[in-house]
Coordinates of C-alpha atoms in Angstrom, one line a residue:
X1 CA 18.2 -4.6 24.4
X2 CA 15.2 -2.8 26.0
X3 CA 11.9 -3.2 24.0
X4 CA 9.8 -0.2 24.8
X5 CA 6.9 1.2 23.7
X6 CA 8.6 4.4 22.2
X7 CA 11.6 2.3 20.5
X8 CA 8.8 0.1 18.8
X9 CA 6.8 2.9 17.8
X10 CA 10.1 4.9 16.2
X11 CA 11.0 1.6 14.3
X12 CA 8.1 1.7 12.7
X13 CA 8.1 5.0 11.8
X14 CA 10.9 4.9 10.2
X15 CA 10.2 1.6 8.0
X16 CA 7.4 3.6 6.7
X17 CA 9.3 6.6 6.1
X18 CA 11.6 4.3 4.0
X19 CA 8.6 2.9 2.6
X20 CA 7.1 5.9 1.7
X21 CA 10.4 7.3 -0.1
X22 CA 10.5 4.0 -2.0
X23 CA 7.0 5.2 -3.2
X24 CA 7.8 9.0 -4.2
X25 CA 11.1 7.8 -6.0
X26 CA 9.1 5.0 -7.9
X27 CA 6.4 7.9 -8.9
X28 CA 8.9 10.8 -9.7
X29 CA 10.5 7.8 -12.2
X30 CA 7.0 7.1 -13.6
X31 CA 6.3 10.8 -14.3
X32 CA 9.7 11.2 -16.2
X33 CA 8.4 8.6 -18.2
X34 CA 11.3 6.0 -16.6
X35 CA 9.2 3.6 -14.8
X36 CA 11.0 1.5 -12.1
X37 CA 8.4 -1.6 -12.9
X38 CA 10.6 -4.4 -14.4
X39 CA 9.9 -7.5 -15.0
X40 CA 11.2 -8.5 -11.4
X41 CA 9.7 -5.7 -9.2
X42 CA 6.4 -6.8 -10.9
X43 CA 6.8 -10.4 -9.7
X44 CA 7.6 -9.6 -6.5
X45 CA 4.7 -7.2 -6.1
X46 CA 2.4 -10.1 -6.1
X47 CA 4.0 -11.1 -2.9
X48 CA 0.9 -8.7 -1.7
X49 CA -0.4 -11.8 -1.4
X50 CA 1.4 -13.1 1.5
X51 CA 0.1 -10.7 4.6
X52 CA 0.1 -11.4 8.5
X53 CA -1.5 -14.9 7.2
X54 CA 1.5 -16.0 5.9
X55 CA 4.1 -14.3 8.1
X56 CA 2.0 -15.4 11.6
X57 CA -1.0 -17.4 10.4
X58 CA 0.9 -20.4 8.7
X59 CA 3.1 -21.4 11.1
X60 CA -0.2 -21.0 14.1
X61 CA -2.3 -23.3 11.1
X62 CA 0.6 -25.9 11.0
X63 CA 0.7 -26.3 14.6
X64 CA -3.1 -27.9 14.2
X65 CA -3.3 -29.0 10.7
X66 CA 0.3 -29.6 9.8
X67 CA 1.1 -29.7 5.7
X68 CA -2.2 -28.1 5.3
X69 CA -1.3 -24.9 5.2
X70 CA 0.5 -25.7 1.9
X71 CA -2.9 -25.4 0.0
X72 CA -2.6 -21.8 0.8
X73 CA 0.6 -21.8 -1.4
X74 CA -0.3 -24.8 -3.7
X75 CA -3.4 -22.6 -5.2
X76 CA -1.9 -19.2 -6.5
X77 CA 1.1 -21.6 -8.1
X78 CA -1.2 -23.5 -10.1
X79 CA -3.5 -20.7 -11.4
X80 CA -0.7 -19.0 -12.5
X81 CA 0.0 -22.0 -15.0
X82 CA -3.1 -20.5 -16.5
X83 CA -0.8 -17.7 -18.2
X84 CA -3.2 -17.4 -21.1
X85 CA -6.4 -16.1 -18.8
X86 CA -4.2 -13.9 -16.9
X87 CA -2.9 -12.4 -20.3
X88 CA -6.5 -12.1 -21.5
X89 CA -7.5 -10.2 -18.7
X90 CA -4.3 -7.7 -18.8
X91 CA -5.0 -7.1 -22.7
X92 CA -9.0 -6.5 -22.3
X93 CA -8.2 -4.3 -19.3
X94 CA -6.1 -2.2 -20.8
X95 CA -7.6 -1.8 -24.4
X96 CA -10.9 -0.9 -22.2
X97 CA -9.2 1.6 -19.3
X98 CA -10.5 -1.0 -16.7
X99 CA -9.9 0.2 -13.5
X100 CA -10.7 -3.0 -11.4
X101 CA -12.3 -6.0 -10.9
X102 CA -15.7 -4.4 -10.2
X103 CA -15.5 -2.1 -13.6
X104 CA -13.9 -5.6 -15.4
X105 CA -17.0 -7.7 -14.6
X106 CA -19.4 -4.6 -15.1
X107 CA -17.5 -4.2 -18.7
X108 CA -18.1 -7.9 -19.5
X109 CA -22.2 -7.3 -19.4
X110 CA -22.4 -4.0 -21.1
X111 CA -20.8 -1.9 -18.9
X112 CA -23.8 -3.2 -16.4
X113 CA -23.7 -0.4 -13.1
X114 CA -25.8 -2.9 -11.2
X115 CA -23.6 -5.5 -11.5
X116 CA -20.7 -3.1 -10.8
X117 CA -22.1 -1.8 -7.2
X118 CA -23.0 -5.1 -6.3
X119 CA -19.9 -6.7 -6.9
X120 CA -18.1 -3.4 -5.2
X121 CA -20.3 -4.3 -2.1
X122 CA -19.5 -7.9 -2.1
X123 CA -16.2 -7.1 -2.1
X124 CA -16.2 -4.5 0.5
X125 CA -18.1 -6.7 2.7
X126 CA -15.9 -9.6 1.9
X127 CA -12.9 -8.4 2.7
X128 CA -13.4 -6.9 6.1
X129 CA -12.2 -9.4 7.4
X130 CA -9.1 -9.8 6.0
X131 CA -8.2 -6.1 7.1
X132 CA -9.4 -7.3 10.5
X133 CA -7.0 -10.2 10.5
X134 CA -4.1 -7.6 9.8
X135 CA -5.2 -5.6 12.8
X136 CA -5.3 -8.7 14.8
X137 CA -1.9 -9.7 13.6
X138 CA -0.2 -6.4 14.3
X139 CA -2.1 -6.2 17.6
X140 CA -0.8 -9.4 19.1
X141 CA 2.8 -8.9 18.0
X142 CA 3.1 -5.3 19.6
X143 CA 1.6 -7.0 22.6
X144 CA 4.2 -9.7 22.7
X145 CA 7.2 -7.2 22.5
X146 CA 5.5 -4.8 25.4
X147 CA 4.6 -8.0 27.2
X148 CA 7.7 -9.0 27.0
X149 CA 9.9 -5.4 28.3
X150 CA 6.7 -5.3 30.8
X151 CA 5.2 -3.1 29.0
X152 CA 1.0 -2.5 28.9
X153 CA -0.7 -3.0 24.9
X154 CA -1.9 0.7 25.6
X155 CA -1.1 4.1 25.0
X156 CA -2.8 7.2 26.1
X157 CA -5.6 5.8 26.8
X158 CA -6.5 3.7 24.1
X159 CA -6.2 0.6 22.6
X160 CA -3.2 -0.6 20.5
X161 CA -5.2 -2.0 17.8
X162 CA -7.5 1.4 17.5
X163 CA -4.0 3.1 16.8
X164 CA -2.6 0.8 14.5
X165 CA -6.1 1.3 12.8
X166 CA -5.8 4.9 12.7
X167 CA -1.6 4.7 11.2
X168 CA -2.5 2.2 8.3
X169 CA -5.9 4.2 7.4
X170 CA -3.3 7.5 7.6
X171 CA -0.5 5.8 5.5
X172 CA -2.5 4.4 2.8
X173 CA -4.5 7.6 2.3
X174 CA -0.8 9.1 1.7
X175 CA 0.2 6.0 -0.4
X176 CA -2.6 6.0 -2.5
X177 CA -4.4 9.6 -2.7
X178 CA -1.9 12.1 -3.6
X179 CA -3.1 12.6 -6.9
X180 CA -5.5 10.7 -9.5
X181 CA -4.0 8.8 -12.1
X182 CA -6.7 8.0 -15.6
X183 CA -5.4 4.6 -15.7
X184 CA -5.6 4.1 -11.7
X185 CA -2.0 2.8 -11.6
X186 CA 0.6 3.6 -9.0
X187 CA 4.0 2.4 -10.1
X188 CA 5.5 3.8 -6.7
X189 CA 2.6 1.7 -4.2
X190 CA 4.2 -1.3 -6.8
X191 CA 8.0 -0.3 -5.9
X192 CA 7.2 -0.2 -2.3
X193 CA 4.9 -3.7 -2.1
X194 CA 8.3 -5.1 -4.2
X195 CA 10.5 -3.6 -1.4
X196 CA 8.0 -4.6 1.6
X197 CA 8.4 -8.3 -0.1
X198 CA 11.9 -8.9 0.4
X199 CA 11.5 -7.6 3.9
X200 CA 9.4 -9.9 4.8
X201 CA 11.0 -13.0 3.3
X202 CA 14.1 -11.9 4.5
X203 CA 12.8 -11.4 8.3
X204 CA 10.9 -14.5 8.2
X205 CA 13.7 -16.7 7.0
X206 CA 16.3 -14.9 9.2
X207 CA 13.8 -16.5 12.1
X208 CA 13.4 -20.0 10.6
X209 CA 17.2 -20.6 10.4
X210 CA 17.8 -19.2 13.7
X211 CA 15.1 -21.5 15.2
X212 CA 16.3 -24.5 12.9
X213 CA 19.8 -24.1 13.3
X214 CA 20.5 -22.0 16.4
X215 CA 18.1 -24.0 18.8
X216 CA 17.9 -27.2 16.9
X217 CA 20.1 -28.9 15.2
X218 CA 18.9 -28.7 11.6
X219 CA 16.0 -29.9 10.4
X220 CA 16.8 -33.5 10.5
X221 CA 17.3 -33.1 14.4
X222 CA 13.7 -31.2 14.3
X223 CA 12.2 -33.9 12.4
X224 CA 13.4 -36.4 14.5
X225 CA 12.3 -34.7 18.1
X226 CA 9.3 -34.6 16.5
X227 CA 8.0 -38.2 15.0
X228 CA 9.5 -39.3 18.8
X229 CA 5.9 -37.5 20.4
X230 CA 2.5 -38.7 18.9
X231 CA 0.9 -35.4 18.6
X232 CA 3.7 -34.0 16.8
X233 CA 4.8 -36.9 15.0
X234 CA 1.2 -36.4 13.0
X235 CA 1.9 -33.0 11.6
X236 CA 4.5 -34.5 9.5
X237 CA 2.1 -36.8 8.1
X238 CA -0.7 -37.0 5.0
X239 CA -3.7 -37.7 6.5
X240 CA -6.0 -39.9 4.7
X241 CA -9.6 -38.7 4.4
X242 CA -8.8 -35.0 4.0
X243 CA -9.0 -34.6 -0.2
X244 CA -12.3 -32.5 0.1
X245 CA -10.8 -30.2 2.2
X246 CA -7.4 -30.0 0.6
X247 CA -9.0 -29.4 -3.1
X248 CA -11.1 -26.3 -1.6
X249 CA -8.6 -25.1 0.1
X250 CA -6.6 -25.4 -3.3
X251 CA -9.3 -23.7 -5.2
X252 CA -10.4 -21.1 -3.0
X253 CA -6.7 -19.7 -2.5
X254 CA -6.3 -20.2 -6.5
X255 CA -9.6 -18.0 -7.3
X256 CA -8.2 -15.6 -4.6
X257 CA -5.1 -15.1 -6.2
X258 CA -7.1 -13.1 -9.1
X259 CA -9.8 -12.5 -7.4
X260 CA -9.1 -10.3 -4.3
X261 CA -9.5 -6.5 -5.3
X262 CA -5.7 -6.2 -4.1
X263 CA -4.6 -9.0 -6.6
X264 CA -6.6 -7.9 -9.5
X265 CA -5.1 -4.5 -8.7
X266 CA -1.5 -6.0 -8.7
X267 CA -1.9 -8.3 -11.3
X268 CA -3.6 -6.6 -13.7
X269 CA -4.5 -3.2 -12.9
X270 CA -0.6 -2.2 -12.6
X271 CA 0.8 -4.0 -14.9
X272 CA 2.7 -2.0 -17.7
X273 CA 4.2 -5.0 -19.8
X274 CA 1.9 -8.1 -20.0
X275 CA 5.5 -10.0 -20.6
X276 CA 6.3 -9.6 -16.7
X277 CA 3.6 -12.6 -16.6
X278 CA 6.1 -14.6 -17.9
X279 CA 8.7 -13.6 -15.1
X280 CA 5.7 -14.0 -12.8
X281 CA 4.8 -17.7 -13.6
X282 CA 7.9 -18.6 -12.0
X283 CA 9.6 -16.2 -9.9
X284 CA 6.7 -15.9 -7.9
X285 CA 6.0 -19.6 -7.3
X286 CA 9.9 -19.5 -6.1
X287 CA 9.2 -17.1 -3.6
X288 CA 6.6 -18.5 -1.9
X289 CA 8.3 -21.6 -1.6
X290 CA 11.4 -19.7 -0.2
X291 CA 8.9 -18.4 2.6
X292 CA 7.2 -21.2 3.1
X293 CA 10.3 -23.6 3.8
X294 CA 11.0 -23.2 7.7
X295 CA 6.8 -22.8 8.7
X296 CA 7.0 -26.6 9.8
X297 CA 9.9 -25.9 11.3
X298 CA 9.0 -23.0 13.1
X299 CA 5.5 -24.8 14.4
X300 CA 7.4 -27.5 15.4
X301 CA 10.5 -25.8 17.3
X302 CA 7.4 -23.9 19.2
X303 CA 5.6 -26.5 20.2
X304 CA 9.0 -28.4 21.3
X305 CA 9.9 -25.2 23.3
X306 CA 7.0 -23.8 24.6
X307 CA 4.5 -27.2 25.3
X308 CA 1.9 -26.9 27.7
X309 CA 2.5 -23.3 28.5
X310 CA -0.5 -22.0 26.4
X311 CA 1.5 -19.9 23.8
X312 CA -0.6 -18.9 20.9
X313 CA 1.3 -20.3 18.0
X314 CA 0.7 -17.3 15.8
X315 CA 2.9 -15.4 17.5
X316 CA 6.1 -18.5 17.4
X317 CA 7.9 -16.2 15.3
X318 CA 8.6 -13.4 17.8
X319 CA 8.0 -16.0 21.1
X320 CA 10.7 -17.5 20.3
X321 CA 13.7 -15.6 19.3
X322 CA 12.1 -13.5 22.3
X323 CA 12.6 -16.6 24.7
X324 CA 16.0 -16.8 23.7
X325 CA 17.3 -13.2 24.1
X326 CA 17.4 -12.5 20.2
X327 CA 15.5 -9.2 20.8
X328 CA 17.5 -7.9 17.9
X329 CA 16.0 -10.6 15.7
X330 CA 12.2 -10.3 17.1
X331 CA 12.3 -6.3 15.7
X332 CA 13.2 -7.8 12.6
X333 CA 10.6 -10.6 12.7
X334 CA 8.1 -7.5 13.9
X335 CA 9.2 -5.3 10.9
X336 CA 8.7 -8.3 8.6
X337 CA 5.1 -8.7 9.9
X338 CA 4.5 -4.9 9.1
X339 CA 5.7 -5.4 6.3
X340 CA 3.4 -8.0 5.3
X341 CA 0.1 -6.3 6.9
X342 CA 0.8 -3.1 5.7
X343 CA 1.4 -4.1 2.3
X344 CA -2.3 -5.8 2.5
X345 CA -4.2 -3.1 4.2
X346 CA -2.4 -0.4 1.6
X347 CA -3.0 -2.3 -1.7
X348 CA -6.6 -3.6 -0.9
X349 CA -7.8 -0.1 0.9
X350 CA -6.7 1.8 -2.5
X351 CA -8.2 -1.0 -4.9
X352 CA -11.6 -1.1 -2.4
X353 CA -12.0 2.9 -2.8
X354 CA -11.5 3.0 -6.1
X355 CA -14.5 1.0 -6.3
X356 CA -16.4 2.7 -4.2
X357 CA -15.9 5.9 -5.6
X358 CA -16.0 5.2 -9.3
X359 CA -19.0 2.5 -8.7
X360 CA -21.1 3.5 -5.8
X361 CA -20.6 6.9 -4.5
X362 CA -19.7 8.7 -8.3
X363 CA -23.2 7.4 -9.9
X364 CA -25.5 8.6 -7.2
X365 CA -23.8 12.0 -7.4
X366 CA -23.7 12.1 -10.7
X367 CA -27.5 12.1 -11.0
X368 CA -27.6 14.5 -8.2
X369 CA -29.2 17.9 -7.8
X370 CA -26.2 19.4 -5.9
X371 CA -23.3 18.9 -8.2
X372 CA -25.2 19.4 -11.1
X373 CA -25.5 23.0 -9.3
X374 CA -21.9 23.1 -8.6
X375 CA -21.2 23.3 -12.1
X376 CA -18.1 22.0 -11.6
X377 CA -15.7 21.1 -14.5
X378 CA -12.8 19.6 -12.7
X379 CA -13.9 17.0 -10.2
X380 CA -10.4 15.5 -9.2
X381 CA -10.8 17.2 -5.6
X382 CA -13.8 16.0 -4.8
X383 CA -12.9 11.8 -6.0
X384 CA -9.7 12.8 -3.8
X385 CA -11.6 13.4 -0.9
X386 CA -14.0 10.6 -1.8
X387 CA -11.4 7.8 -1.7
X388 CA -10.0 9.4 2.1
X389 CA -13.1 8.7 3.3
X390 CA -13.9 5.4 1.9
X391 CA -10.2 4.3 2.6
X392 CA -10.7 5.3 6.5
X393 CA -14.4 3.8 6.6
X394 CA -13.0 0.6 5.5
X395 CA -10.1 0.6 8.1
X396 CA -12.9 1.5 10.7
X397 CA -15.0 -1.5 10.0
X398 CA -12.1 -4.0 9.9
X399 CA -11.4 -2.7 13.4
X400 CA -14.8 -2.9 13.9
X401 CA -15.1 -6.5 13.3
X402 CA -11.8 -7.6 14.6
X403 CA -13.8 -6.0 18.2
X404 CA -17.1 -7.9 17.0
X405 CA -15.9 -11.2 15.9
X406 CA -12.0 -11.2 14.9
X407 CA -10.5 -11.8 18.9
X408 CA -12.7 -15.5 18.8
X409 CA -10.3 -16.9 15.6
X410 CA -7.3 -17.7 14.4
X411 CA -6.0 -16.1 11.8
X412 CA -5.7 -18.1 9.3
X413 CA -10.0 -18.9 9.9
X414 CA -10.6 -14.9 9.0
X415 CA -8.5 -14.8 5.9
X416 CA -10.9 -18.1 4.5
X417 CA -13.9 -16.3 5.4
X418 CA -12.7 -13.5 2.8
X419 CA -11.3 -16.0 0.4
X420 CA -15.1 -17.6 0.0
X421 CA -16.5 -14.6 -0.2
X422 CA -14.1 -13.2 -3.4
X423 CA -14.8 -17.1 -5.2
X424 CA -18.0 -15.6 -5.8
X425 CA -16.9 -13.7 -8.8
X426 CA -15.5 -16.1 -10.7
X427 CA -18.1 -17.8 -12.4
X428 CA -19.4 -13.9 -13.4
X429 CA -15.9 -13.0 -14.4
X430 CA -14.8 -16.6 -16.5
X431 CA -18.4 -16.7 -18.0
X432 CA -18.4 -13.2 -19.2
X433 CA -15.1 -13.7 -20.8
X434 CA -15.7 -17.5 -22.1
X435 CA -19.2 -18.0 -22.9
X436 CA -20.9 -15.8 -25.0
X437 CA -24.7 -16.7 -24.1
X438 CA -23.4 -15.7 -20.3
X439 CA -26.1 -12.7 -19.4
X440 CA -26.2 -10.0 -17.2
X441 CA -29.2 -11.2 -15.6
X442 CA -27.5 -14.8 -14.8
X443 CA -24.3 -12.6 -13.8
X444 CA -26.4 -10.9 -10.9
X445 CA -28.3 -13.6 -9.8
X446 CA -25.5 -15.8 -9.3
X447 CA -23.1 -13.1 -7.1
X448 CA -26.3 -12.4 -5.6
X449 CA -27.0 -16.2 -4.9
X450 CA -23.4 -17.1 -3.6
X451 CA -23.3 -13.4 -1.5
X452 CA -26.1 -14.8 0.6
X453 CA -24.9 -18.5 0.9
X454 CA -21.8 -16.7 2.2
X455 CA -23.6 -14.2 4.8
X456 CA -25.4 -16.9 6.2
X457 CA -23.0 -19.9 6.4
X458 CA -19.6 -18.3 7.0
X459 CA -20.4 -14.4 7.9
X460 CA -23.4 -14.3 10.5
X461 CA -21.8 -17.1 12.4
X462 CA -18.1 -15.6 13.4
X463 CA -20.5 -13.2 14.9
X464 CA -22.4 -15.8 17.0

């Protein structure tokens, strides 16, 4: 099989065609009062969860730090034992028409618009990076299957990233911006995450078993080629000393879980029956373990295969089904990995503009001159046309710091920097909901105290 440019480019427009049909069909159900969102689809919409990180970023993480990338996994399972806060939030959100996780903390402090915008631009801010880790992610694997037909990362003059920029900014202003919902859910965006989630785990498992059991034999083989070479042998191990780091990396992925505007979307946002949590607790839990099974095995087989020849382990998964002739299996491993970023950039983009319309922009034009000169009644064009712009502005600075800072780390280094920057809400969020001397005065300075400690010690430095 041939791997051109053109052939690459029509895949993917057809997975998103599929995608976006999945989408109408869920929203034409919804509007017949027949929603598609059952107790499963919900559960498998928090999959959102598991971008270009998991599909690429684990297995290029276990290469270096070996079981460490479980804490990734090991975080989101545990919070979700905490059934009774995530219930709590669904409940408030839904008897106060909460419309994210900006408007939830903001409703916790007397509807407070300062601590609203701030957390709006915290978020923002915060998650740049991740949406520069998807563009990264995409880039590289689009370069590995034009590399490898001999093929330039380049069309008509521009970059391969810019354009990937420009599709997922496109796509999620059709996903998301058709029409304006009061209660800001979008039961077909859920259907299509829930469909994008089996893709993915399909594709990446389809990869793991052909690399565990087609090139290997088995995982006990693996295993034992492995613990034969020193520097392998030690991925397989514990290592002692590394508790602090282990527990943060535990508790930062568990705050992020609820935390990220996507999540909170997911989670809470679009839920229509707070007993899908219960479905949740455990199907979830099951299927990141089922994605998470052949990671080692993947970072191992590369390493085995490809040592010394300077192959960037995040990109095993199409490397080496590539090196192999399995070109077949390499478009499904690159669908997978679309899948997974643009699930993230979709979800996240719609939650971010939400916020920035309804808690940034909206205000200041609200106490404006001009519209109160429009004398408009119906305003559902103009927060339309709002949420376009904010969605492509937000695209535009991922790309923007993937081109500034992203090229210098791996990926699994840009998602942390996003994860520390959304732990900052929780002690605004838990306090507001637990502790009823919690002010908005201590709600502010805290996220303002824990914004700058990030800027300084994990954002101003990437850039260095």
């Amino acid at each position: 099989m041939v791997l051109s440019g053109w052939l690459i480019a029509l895949l993917s427009a057809a997975y998103l065609a599929v995608l976006f049909a999945v989408a109408r069909f869920g929203d034409a159900r919804a509007d017949a009062g027949k929603s598609i969102i059952s107790a499963n689809v919900y559960a498998l919409s928090l999959a959102v969860y598991c971008t270009s990180w998991t599909f690429y970023g684990s297995v290029g993480r276990a290469t270096s730090g070996g079981l460490s990338f479980l804490t990734i996994y090991l975080g989101p399972t545990l919070m979700l034992l905490f059934v009774g806060v995530i219930v709590k939030m669904i409940r408030i959100s839904k008897a106060q028409r909460i419309t994210s996780i900006a408007d939830f903390i903001a409703s916790r402090y007397g509807k407070s618009q300062l601590l609203a915008g701030m957390v709006t631009v915290i978020a923002v801010i915060g998650v740049v990076p991740y949406i520069a880790l998807q563009l990264k992610a995409m880039a590289a694997s689009v370069d590995v299957l034009l590399n490898h037909s001999g093929s330039k990362g380049e069309w008509l003059g521009l970059d391969s990233t810019f354009l990937i920029a420009v599709i997922l900014a496109l796509f999620s202003i059709l996903f998301g911006t058709r029409h304006l919902d009061a209660t800001e859910r979008h039961e077909g965006m859920v259907a299509a995450v829930a469909f994008e989630s089996v893709v993915k785990l399909i594709a990446f498992m389809a990869v793991g078993i052909f690399v565990t059991y087609g090139l290997f034999g088995g995982l006990g083989d693996l295993f034992q080629r492995a613990v034969t070479e020193a520097d392998l042998g030690r991925l397989l191990e514990l290592e002692s000393g590394r508790a602090g780091t282990w527990t943060s990396l535990i508790l930062l992925s568990g705050l992020a879980i609820v935390f990220l505007p996507r999540q909170f979307q997911i989670i809470v946002v679009e839920n229509v029956d707070e007993s899908h949590v219960k479905r949740a607790v455990w199907l979830f839990p099951l299927y990141l373990l089922l994605i998470n099974i052949f990671v080692l095995p993947l970072a191992l087989g590369g390493l085995l295969h490809f040592g010394g020849e300077g192959v960037n382990p995040d990109t095993f998964v199409l490397t080496l089904p590539l090196a192999h002739g399995a070109e077949a299996l390499a478009l499904l491993a690159f669908i997978g990995g679309l899948s997974a970023a643009t699930g993230m950039v979709i979800v996240e983009t719609i939650a971010l503009s939400t916020m920035v319309c309804n808690d940034l922009v909206m205000p200041l034009l609200l106490r404006s001159a001009w519209l109160r000169a429009q004398h408009r009644q119906d305003l559902s064009g103009l927060l339309i046309g709002i949420r376009r712009v904010a969605i492509a502005m937000i695209v535009l600075l991922g790309y923007v710091y993937f081109r500034a800072a992203g090229e210098a780390y791996a990926l699994v280094g840009i998602g942390l920097i996003s994860f520390a920057a959304v732990a900052q809400f929780a002690p605004a969020m838990f306090g507001g909901m637990y502790w009823k001397q919690a002010t908005r005065a201590g709600a502010v300075a805290g996220l303002s105290a824990g914004c700058h400690g990030w800027l300084y010690t994990l954002l101003l430095p990437a850039f260095a």
